[in-house]
Amino acid sequence: QRVTQPEKLLSVFKGAPVELKCNYSYSGSPELFWYVQYSRQRLQLLLRHISRESIKGFTADLNKGETSFHLKKPFAQEEDSAMYYCALNTGGFKTIFGAGTRLFVKA
Amino acid sequence: DTEVTQTPKHLVMGMTNKKSLKCEQHMGHRAMYWYKQKAKKPPELMFVYSYEKLSINESVPSRFSPECPNSSLLNLHLHALQPEDSALYLCASSQVGLQDQKLFFGSGTQLSVL
């Protein structure tokens, strides 16, 4: 069981599309999440695959064939600058976090 | 109240000291967690309590001793720590029995061991 976020840092211009990549390895039925940590704020849930929701313009689709759960937003805003963690719950209480991607949105 | 509250926010201790970290939530969550986060690293699970009983211990050294005195409180007792134990200690809580375990995190205690 592993979560891989290949980019440590992603820098985009305001208004540009952004995609934060996440791949997982798990043989069962995964529960996937994106957590975000804004500067000087606590780690908080951004979205989860089971609810298929869009939060702050972000969406993420679970692709079981590619074992991916990439986070996307069509037009990045400066306030999106934060640390983003992809997380995998394999059932029960164990949630495994990826290494994280720091998103920097430039004006 | 939808927050997880951790005290203290910062703690400096010597290797011979005994100290405790505290965590409190009033969301009715029956699962509570301790995570350890080193700088620029993801959170790593240490312990999980479910219904006040220890459910998971991720092979954490015995110098860390968790306690869940009731459904709202979670403590982490520290004794004879090493400098490499310096980290941000995060408490989290969640409901039990749902298909997706959404975690609610506290702001953490930044621990420095001298």
Coordinates of N, CA and C in Angstrom, one line a residue:
Chain A
Q1 N 0.9 -1.2 0.0 CA 0.0 0.0 0.0 C 0.9 1.2 0.0
R2 N 0.7 2.0 -1.0 CA 1.6 3.2 -1.1 C 0.8 4.3 -1.9
V3 N 1.2 5.5 -1.6 CA 0.7 6.7 -2.3 C 1.9 7.5 -2.8
T4 N 1.9 7.8 -4.1 CA 3.0 8.5 -4.7 C 2.5 9.8 -5.3
Q5 N 3.2 10.8 -4.9 CA 3.0 12.2 -5.5 C 4.3 12.6 -6.1
P6 N 4.4 12.5 -7.4 CA 5.7 12.6 -8.0 C 6.3 14.0 -7.9
E7 N 5.5 15.0 -7.8 CA 6.0 16.4 -7.8 C 6.1 16.9 -6.4
K8 N 7.3 17.4 -5.9 CA 7.4 18.0 -4.6 C 6.9 19.4 -4.7
L9 N 7.1 20.1 -5.8 CA 6.8 21.5 -6.0 C 6.2 21.7 -7.4
L10 N 5.1 22.4 -7.4 CA 4.4 22.7 -8.7 C 4.1 24.2 -8.7
S11 N 4.7 24.9 -9.7 CA 4.5 26.4 -9.7 C 3.8 26.7 -11.0
V12 N 2.7 27.4 -10.9 CA 1.9 27.8 -12.0 C 1.5 29.3 -11.9
F13 N 1.1 29.9 -13.0 CA 0.6 31.3 -13.0 C -0.9 31.3 -12.7
K14 N -1.3 32.4 -12.1 CA -2.7 32.6 -11.8 C -3.5 32.5 -13.1
G15 N -4.6 31.8 -13.0 CA -5.4 31.6 -14.2 C -5.1 30.4 -15.0
A16 N -4.0 29.8 -14.8 CA -3.6 28.6 -15.5 C -4.2 27.4 -14.9
P17 N -4.4 26.3 -15.8 CA -4.9 25.1 -15.2 C -3.8 24.4 -14.3
V18 N -4.3 23.7 -13.3 CA -3.3 23.0 -12.5 C -3.8 21.5 -12.3
E19 N -2.8 20.6 -12.3 CA -3.0 19.2 -12.0 C -2.0 18.7 -11.1
L20 N -2.4 18.2 -9.9 CA -1.5 17.6 -9.0 C -1.7 16.1 -9.1
K21 N -0.6 15.4 -9.3 CA -0.7 14.0 -9.6 C -0.6 13.1 -8.3
C22 N -1.4 12.1 -8.4 CA -1.4 11.1 -7.3 C -1.6 9.7 -7.9
N23 N -0.7 8.8 -7.5 CA -0.9 7.4 -7.9 C -0.9 6.6 -6.6
Y24 N -1.6 5.5 -6.6 CA -1.7 4.6 -5.4 C -1.5 3.2 -5.8
S25 N -1.1 2.4 -4.9 CA -1.0 1.0 -5.0 C -1.7 0.3 -3.9
Y26 N -2.8 -0.4 -4.3 CA -3.6 -1.1 -3.3 C -4.5 -2.1 -4.1
S27 N -4.5 -3.3 -3.7 CA -5.2 -4.3 -4.4 C -6.7 -4.3 -4.2
G28 N -7.1 -3.7 -3.1 CA -8.5 -3.7 -2.7 C -9.3 -2.5 -3.3
S29 N -10.4 -2.2 -2.7 CA -11.2 -1.1 -3.1 C -10.8 0.2 -2.3
P30 N -10.1 1.1 -3.0 CA -9.5 2.2 -2.2 C -10.5 3.3 -1.9
E31 N -10.2 4.0 -0.8 CA -10.9 5.2 -0.4 C -9.8 6.3 -0.5
L32 N -10.0 7.3 -1.4 CA -9.0 8.3 -1.6 C -9.5 9.7 -1.3
F33 N -8.5 10.4 -0.8 CA -8.8 11.8 -0.3 C -7.7 12.7 -0.8
W34 N -8.0 14.0 -0.8 CA -7.0 15.1 -0.9 C -7.2 15.9 0.3
Y35 N -6.1 16.1 1.0 CA -6.0 17.0 2.2 C -5.1 18.2 1.8
V36 N -5.4 19.4 2.4 CA -4.7 20.6 2.1 C -4.3 21.3 3.4
Q37 N -3.1 21.9 3.3 CA -2.6 22.6 4.5 C -2.2 24.0 3.9
Y38 N -3.0 25.0 4.2 CA -2.6 26.4 3.9 C -1.6 26.9 5.0
S39 N -0.9 28.0 4.6 CA 0.1 28.5 5.5 C -0.5 28.9 6.9
R40 N 0.1 28.3 7.9 CA -0.3 28.6 9.3 C -1.7 28.1 9.6
Q41 N -2.2 27.1 8.9 CA -3.5 26.5 9.2 C -3.3 25.0 9.3
R42 N -4.3 24.4 9.9 CA -4.3 23.0 10.2 C -4.5 22.2 8.9
L43 N -4.1 21.0 8.9 CA -4.4 20.1 7.8 C -5.9 19.8 7.7
Q44 N -6.4 19.9 6.6 CA -7.9 19.8 6.5 C -8.3 19.0 5.2
L45 N -9.4 18.4 5.2 CA -9.9 17.7 4.1 C -10.3 18.6 3.0
L46 N -9.8 18.3 1.8 CA -10.3 19.1 0.6 C -11.4 18.4 -0.1
L47 N -11.2 17.2 -0.5 CA -12.3 16.4 -1.1 C -12.0 14.9 -1.0
R48 N -13.0 14.1 -1.3 CA -12.9 12.7 -1.2 C -13.6 12.1 -2.4
H49 N -13.0 11.0 -2.9 CA -13.5 10.4 -4.1 C -14.9 9.9 -4.0
I50 N -15.3 9.5 -2.9 CA -16.6 8.8 -2.7 C -17.8 9.8 -2.9
S51 N -17.5 11.1 -2.6 CA -18.6 12.1 -2.7 C -18.7 12.7 -4.1
R52 N -17.6 12.6 -4.9 CA -17.6 13.1 -6.2 C -17.9 14.6 -6.3
E53 N -17.4 15.3 -5.4 CA -17.8 16.7 -5.2 C -16.7 17.6 -5.8
S54 N -17.0 18.9 -6.0 CA -16.1 19.9 -6.4 C -16.0 20.9 -5.2
I55 N -14.8 21.1 -4.7 CA -14.5 22.0 -3.6 C -13.5 23.1 -4.0
K56 N -13.9 24.3 -3.9 CA -13.1 25.5 -4.3 C -12.6 25.3 -5.7
G57 N -13.4 24.7 -6.5 CA -13.1 24.6 -8.0 C -12.3 23.4 -8.3
F58 N -11.8 22.6 -7.3 CA -11.0 21.5 -7.5 C -11.9 20.2 -7.7
T59 N -11.5 19.3 -8.5 CA -12.1 18.0 -8.7 C -11.0 17.0 -8.8
A60 N -11.4 15.8 -8.5 CA -10.5 14.6 -8.6 C -11.3 13.4 -9.0
D61 N -10.8 12.7 -10.0 CA -11.5 11.5 -10.4 C -10.6 10.3 -10.2
L62 N -11.3 9.3 -9.6 CA -10.6 8.0 -9.4 C -10.5 7.2 -10.7
N63 N -9.3 6.9 -11.1 CA -9.1 6.0 -12.3 C -8.5 4.7 -11.8
K64 N -9.3 3.7 -11.7 CA -8.8 2.5 -11.1 C -7.9 1.8 -12.1
G65 N -8.1 2.0 -13.4 CA -7.2 1.3 -14.4 C -5.8 1.9 -14.3
E66 N -5.7 3.2 -14.1 CA -4.4 3.8 -13.9 C -4.0 3.9 -12.5
T67 N -4.8 3.5 -11.6 CA -4.6 3.7 -10.1 C -4.1 5.1 -9.8
S68 N -4.9 6.0 -10.3 CA -4.6 7.4 -10.1 C -5.8 8.2 -9.5
F69 N -5.5 9.3 -8.9 CA -6.5 10.2 -8.3 C -5.9 11.6 -8.3
H70 N -5.8 12.1 -9.6 CA -5.2 13.4 -9.8 C -6.2 14.5 -9.4
L71 N -5.6 15.6 -8.8 CA -6.4 16.8 -8.4 C -6.3 17.8 -9.5
K72 N -7.4 18.4 -9.9 CA -7.4 19.3 -11.0 C -8.2 20.6 -10.7
K73 N -7.8 21.7 -11.3 CA -8.5 22.9 -11.2 C -8.3 23.7 -12.5
P74 N -9.3 24.1 -13.2 CA -9.1 24.7 -14.5 C -8.4 26.1 -14.4
F75 N -8.6 26.9 -13.4 CA -8.0 28.2 -13.3 C -7.5 28.4 -11.9
A76 N -6.2 28.3 -11.7 CA -5.6 28.5 -10.4 C -5.7 29.9 -9.9
Q77 N -5.9 30.0 -8.6 CA -5.9 31.3 -7.9 C -4.8 31.4 -6.9
E78 N -4.3 32.6 -6.5 CA -3.2 32.7 -5.6 C -3.5 32.1 -4.3
E79 N -4.8 32.1 -3.9 CA -5.1 31.6 -2.6 C -5.1 30.0 -2.6
D80 N -4.9 29.4 -3.7 CA -4.7 28.0 -3.8 C -3.3 27.5 -3.4
S81 N -2.4 28.5 -3.2 CA -1.0 28.1 -2.8 C -1.1 27.4 -1.5
A82 N -0.6 26.2 -1.4 CA -0.6 25.4 -0.2 C 0.1 24.1 -0.4
M83 N 0.1 23.3 0.7 CA 0.7 22.0 0.6 C -0.5 21.0 0.4
Y84 N -0.4 20.1 -0.6 CA -1.5 19.2 -0.9 C -1.0 17.8 -0.7
Y85 N -1.8 17.0 0.1 CA -1.5 15.6 0.3 C -2.6 14.7 -0.2
C86 N -2.2 13.7 -1.0 CA -3.1 12.7 -1.4 C -3.1 11.6 -0.3
A87 N -4.2 11.0 0.0 CA -4.2 10.0 1.1 C -5.1 8.9 0.7
L88 N -4.7 7.7 1.2 CA -5.4 6.4 0.9 C -5.8 5.8 2.2
N89 N -7.1 5.4 2.2 CA -7.6 4.6 3.4 C -7.9 3.3 2.9
T90 N -7.3 2.3 3.5 CA -7.5 0.9 3.0 C -8.5 0.1 3.8
G91 N -9.4 0.9 4.5 CA -10.4 0.3 5.4 C -9.9 0.3 6.8
G92 N -10.9 0.5 7.7 CA -10.5 0.7 9.1 C -9.9 2.0 9.3
F93 N -8.9 2.1 10.2 CA -8.4 3.4 10.7 C -7.1 3.8 10.0
K94 N -6.6 3.1 9.1 CA -5.3 3.4 8.6 C -5.4 4.3 7.3
T95 N -4.9 5.5 7.4 CA -4.8 6.4 6.3 C -3.4 6.7 6.0
I96 N -3.0 6.4 4.8 CA -1.6 6.6 4.4 C -1.5 7.9 3.5
F97 N -0.6 8.7 3.8 CA -0.4 10.0 3.1 C 0.8 9.9 2.1
G98 N 0.6 10.6 1.0 CA 1.7 10.7 0.1 C 2.6 11.8 0.6
A99 N 3.7 12.0 -0.1 CA 4.8 12.9 0.4 C 4.4 14.3 0.3
G100 N 3.3 14.6 -0.5 CA 2.9 16.0 -0.6 C 3.4 16.7 -1.8
T101 N 2.6 17.7 -2.3 CA 3.0 18.6 -3.4 C 2.8 20.0 -2.9
R102 N 3.8 20.8 -3.0 CA 3.6 22.2 -2.6 C 3.2 22.9 -3.9
L103 N 2.1 23.5 -3.9 CA 1.6 24.3 -5.1 C 1.8 25.8 -4.8
F104 N 2.5 26.4 -5.8 CA 2.7 27.9 -5.7 C 2.1 28.5 -6.9
V105 N 1.1 29.4 -6.6 CA 0.5 30.1 -7.7 C 1.0 31.5 -7.8
K106 N 1.6 31.8 -8.9 CA 2.2 33.1 -9.1 C 1.3 34.1 -9.7
A107 N 1.4 35.4 -9.2 CA 0.5 36.4 -9.7 C 0.8 36.8 -11.2
Chain B
D1 N -19.4 22.6 17.8 CA -17.9 22.7 17.9 C -17.3 21.7 16.9
T2 N -16.6 22.2 15.8 CA -16.1 21.3 14.8 C -14.6 21.3 14.8
E3 N -14.0 21.5 16.0 CA -12.6 21.6 16.0 C -12.0 20.5 16.9
V4 N -10.7 20.2 16.6 CA -9.9 19.4 17.4 C -8.9 20.3 18.0
T5 N -8.8 20.4 19.4 CA -8.0 21.3 20.1 C -6.8 20.6 20.7
Q6 N -5.6 21.1 20.4 CA -4.4 20.5 21.0 C -3.7 21.5 21.9
T7 N -3.2 21.0 23.0 CA -2.3 21.8 23.9 C -1.2 21.0 24.4
P8 N 0.0 21.6 24.6 CA 0.3 23.0 24.2 C 0.6 23.1 22.7
K9 N 0.8 24.3 22.2 CA 1.1 24.5 20.8 C 2.6 24.2 20.6
H10 N 3.4 24.6 21.6 CA 4.8 24.4 21.5 C 5.3 23.7 22.8
L11 N 6.3 22.9 22.7 CA 6.9 22.2 23.9 C 8.3 22.0 23.7
V12 N 9.1 22.4 24.7 CA 10.6 22.1 24.7 C 10.8 21.3 25.9
M13 N 11.5 20.1 25.7 CA 11.8 19.3 26.9 C 13.1 18.7 26.7
G14 N 13.7 18.4 27.9 CA 15.0 17.7 27.9 C 14.7 16.2 27.9
M15 N 15.8 15.4 27.6 CA 15.7 14.0 27.4 C 15.3 13.3 28.7
T16 N 15.4 13.9 29.9 CA 15.0 13.2 31.1 C 13.6 13.7 31.6
N17 N 13.0 14.6 30.9 CA 11.7 15.1 31.3 C 10.6 14.2 31.0
K18 N 9.5 14.4 31.8 CA 8.2 13.8 31.5 C 7.2 14.9 31.2
K19 N 6.6 14.7 30.0 CA 5.5 15.7 29.7 C 4.4 15.0 29.0
S20 N 3.3 15.7 28.8 CA 2.1 15.2 28.2 C 1.5 16.1 27.1
L21 N 1.1 15.6 26.1 CA 0.4 16.3 25.0 C -1.1 16.0 25.2
K22 N -2.0 17.0 25.0 CA -3.4 16.8 25.2 C -4.2 17.2 23.9
C23 N -5.3 16.4 23.7 CA -6.1 16.6 22.6 C -7.6 16.5 23.0
E24 N -8.4 17.4 22.5 CA -9.8 17.3 22.8 C -10.7 17.6 21.6
Q25 N -11.8 16.9 21.5 CA -12.8 17.1 20.5 C -14.2 16.9 21.0
H26 N -15.1 17.7 20.5 CA -16.5 17.6 21.0 C -17.5 17.4 19.8
M27 N -17.0 16.6 18.8 CA -17.8 16.3 17.6 C -18.5 15.0 17.8
G28 N -18.3 14.3 18.9 CA -18.9 13.0 19.1 C -18.2 11.9 18.3
H29 N -17.0 12.2 17.8 CA -16.2 11.2 17.2 C -15.7 10.1 18.1
R30 N -15.7 8.9 17.7 CA -15.3 7.8 18.6 C -14.0 7.2 18.2
A31 N -13.3 7.8 17.2 CA -12.0 7.3 16.9 C -11.1 8.6 17.0
M32 N -9.9 8.4 17.7 CA -9.0 9.4 17.8 C -7.6 8.9 17.5
Y33 N -6.7 9.8 17.0 CA -5.5 9.4 16.4 C -4.3 10.3 16.9
W34 N -3.2 9.7 16.9 CA -1.9 10.5 17.0 C -1.1 10.2 15.7
Y35 N -0.7 11.4 15.1 CA 0.2 11.3 14.0 C 1.5 12.1 14.4
K36 N 2.6 11.7 13.8 CA 3.8 12.4 13.9 C 4.2 13.0 12.5
Q37 N 4.6 14.2 12.5 CA 5.0 14.8 11.2 C 6.4 15.5 11.3
K38 N 7.4 15.0 10.7 CA 8.7 15.7 10.6 C 8.6 16.7 9.5
A39 N 9.5 17.7 9.6 CA 9.5 18.8 8.7 C 9.6 18.3 7.3
K40 N 8.7 18.9 6.4 CA 8.6 18.6 5.0 C 8.4 17.1 4.7
K41 N 7.7 16.4 5.6 CA 7.3 15.0 5.4 C 5.8 14.9 5.7
P42 N 5.2 13.8 5.2 CA 3.8 13.6 5.5 C 3.6 13.1 6.9
P43 N 2.3 13.3 7.4 CA 2.0 12.7 8.7 C 2.2 11.2 8.7
E44 N 2.7 10.7 9.8 CA 2.8 9.2 10.0 C 2.0 8.8 11.2
L45 N 1.2 7.7 10.9 CA 0.3 7.3 12.0 C 1.1 6.7 13.1
M46 N 0.7 7.0 14.4 CA 1.4 6.4 15.6 C 0.4 5.5 16.3
F47 N -0.8 6.0 16.7 CA -1.7 5.3 17.5 C -3.2 5.7 17.0
V48 N -4.1 4.7 17.2 CA -5.5 4.9 17.0 C -6.3 4.3 18.2
Y49 N -7.2 5.1 18.7 CA -8.1 4.7 19.7 C -9.5 4.6 19.1
S50 N -10.2 3.5 19.3 CA -11.6 3.4 18.9 C -12.4 3.1 20.1
Y51 N -13.4 3.9 20.4 CA -14.3 3.7 21.6 C -13.4 3.5 22.8
E52 N -12.4 4.4 22.9 CA -11.5 4.5 24.1 C -10.6 3.3 24.3
K53 N -10.5 2.5 23.3 CA -9.6 1.3 23.4 C -8.6 1.4 22.3
L54 N -7.3 1.1 22.7 CA -6.3 1.2 21.7 C -6.5 0.2 20.6
S55 N -6.6 0.7 19.4 CA -6.9 -0.2 18.2 C -5.6 -0.4 17.4
I56 N -4.8 0.6 17.2 CA -3.6 0.5 16.4 C -2.4 1.1 17.2
N57 N -1.3 0.4 17.2 CA 0.0 0.9 17.6 C 0.9 0.6 16.5
E58 N 1.4 1.6 15.8 CA 2.3 1.4 14.7 C 3.8 1.2 15.2
S59 N 3.9 0.2 16.1 CA 5.3 -0.1 16.6 C 6.0 1.1 17.1
V60 N 5.3 1.9 17.8 CA 5.9 3.1 18.4 C 6.7 2.8 19.6
P61 N 7.9 3.4 19.8 CA 8.7 3.1 21.0 C 7.9 3.4 22.3
S62 N 8.2 2.7 23.3 CA 7.5 2.8 24.6 C 7.7 4.1 25.3
R63 N 8.6 4.9 24.9 CA 8.8 6.2 25.5 C 7.6 7.1 25.1
F64 N 6.8 6.7 24.2 CA 5.5 7.4 23.9 C 4.4 6.5 24.4
S65 N 3.6 7.1 25.3 CA 2.5 6.3 25.9 C 1.2 7.0 25.7
P66 N 0.3 6.5 24.9 CA -1.0 7.1 24.7 C -2.0 6.8 25.8
E67 N -3.0 7.6 25.9 CA -4.1 7.4 26.9 C -5.3 8.0 26.4
C68 N -6.5 7.3 26.5 CA -7.8 7.9 26.1 C -8.7 7.8 27.3
P69 N -8.7 8.8 28.1 CA -9.5 8.7 29.4 C -11.0 8.8 29.1
N70 N -11.5 9.4 28.1 CA -12.9 9.4 27.7 C -13.0 9.6 26.2
S71 N -14.3 9.7 25.8 CA -14.5 9.8 24.3 C -14.1 11.1 23.7
S72 N -13.8 12.1 24.6 CA -13.5 13.4 24.0 C -12.0 13.8 24.2
L73 N -11.3 13.0 25.0 CA -9.9 13.4 25.3 C -8.9 12.3 24.9
L74 N -7.8 12.8 24.4 CA -6.7 11.9 24.1 C -5.4 12.5 24.6
N75 N -4.6 11.7 25.2 CA -3.3 12.2 25.7 C -2.2 11.4 25.1
L76 N -1.0 12.1 25.1 CA 0.2 11.4 24.7 C 1.3 11.7 25.7
H77 N 1.6 10.7 26.5 CA 2.6 10.9 27.6 C 4.0 10.6 27.0
L78 N 4.9 11.5 27.4 CA 6.3 11.5 26.8 C 7.3 11.3 27.9
H79 N 8.2 10.4 27.7 CA 9.2 10.2 28.8 C 10.5 9.7 28.1
A80 N 11.6 10.3 28.5 CA 12.9 9.9 28.0 C 13.0 9.9 26.5
L81 N 12.6 11.0 26.0 CA 12.6 11.2 24.5 C 14.0 11.5 24.0
Q82 N 14.2 11.3 22.7 CA 15.4 11.5 22.1 C 15.3 12.7 21.2
P83 N 16.4 13.4 20.8 CA 16.3 14.5 19.9 C 15.7 14.2 18.6
E84 N 15.8 13.0 18.1 CA 15.1 12.7 16.8 C 13.6 12.6 17.0
D85 N 13.1 12.6 18.2 CA 11.7 12.7 18.4 C 11.1 14.1 18.2
S86 N 11.9 15.0 18.0 CA 11.5 16.4 17.7 C 10.6 16.4 16.4
A87 N 9.4 16.9 16.5 CA 8.5 16.8 15.4 C 7.2 17.6 15.7
L88 N 6.3 17.7 14.8 CA 5.0 18.2 15.0 C 4.1 17.0 15.3
Y89 N 3.4 17.0 16.4 CA 2.5 15.9 16.8 C 1.1 16.3 16.6
L90 N 0.4 15.6 15.7 CA -0.9 15.9 15.3 C -1.9 14.9 15.9
C91 N -3.0 15.5 16.4 CA -4.1 14.7 16.9 C -5.2 14.8 15.8
A92 N -5.9 13.7 15.6 CA -7.1 13.8 14.7 C -8.2 12.9 15.2
S93 N -9.4 13.2 14.7 CA -10.5 12.4 15.1 C -11.4 12.1 13.9
S94 N -12.2 11.0 14.0 CA -13.1 10.7 12.9 C -14.3 9.9 13.5
Q95 N -15.3 9.8 12.7 CA -16.4 8.9 13.0 C -15.9 7.5 12.8
V96 N -16.7 6.6 13.4 CA -16.4 5.1 13.2 C -17.5 4.5 12.4
G97 N -17.1 3.6 11.5 CA -18.1 2.8 10.8 C -18.5 3.3 9.5
L98 N -18.1 4.5 9.1 CA -18.5 5.1 7.9 C -17.6 4.5 6.8
Q99 N -18.1 4.5 5.5 CA -17.3 4.0 4.5 C -16.0 4.8 4.2
D100 N -16.1 6.1 4.4 CA -14.8 6.9 4.2 C -14.5 7.5 5.5
Q101 N -13.2 7.3 5.9 CA -12.8 7.8 7.2 C -12.2 9.2 7.0
K102 N -13.1 10.2 7.1 CA -12.7 11.6 7.0 C -12.0 12.1 8.3
L103 N -10.8 12.5 8.2 CA -10.1 12.9 9.4 C -10.2 14.4 9.7
F104 N -10.4 14.8 10.9 CA -10.3 16.1 11.4 C -9.1 16.3 12.3
F105 N -8.2 17.2 11.8 CA -6.9 17.4 12.5 C -6.9 18.6 13.4
G106 N -6.1 18.5 14.5 CA -5.8 19.6 15.3 C -4.6 20.4 14.7
S107 N -4.3 21.5 15.3 CA -3.2 22.3 14.8 C -1.8 21.8 15.2
G108 N -1.8 20.9 16.1 CA -0.5 20.2 16.4 C 0.2 20.8 17.6
T109 N 1.1 20.0 18.1 CA 2.1 20.5 19.1 C 3.5 20.3 18.5
Q110 N 4.2 21.4 18.4 CA 5.5 21.4 17.9 C 6.5 21.1 19.1
L111 N 7.1 19.9 19.0 CA 7.9 19.4 20.1 C 9.4 19.5 19.8
S112 N 10.1 20.0 20.7 CA 11.6 20.1 20.5 C 12.2 19.4 21.7
V113 N 13.0 18.4 21.4 CA 13.7 17.6 22.5 C 15.2 18.0 22.5
L114 N 15.6 18.5 23.6 CA 17.0 19.0 23.7 C 17.9 17.9 24.4

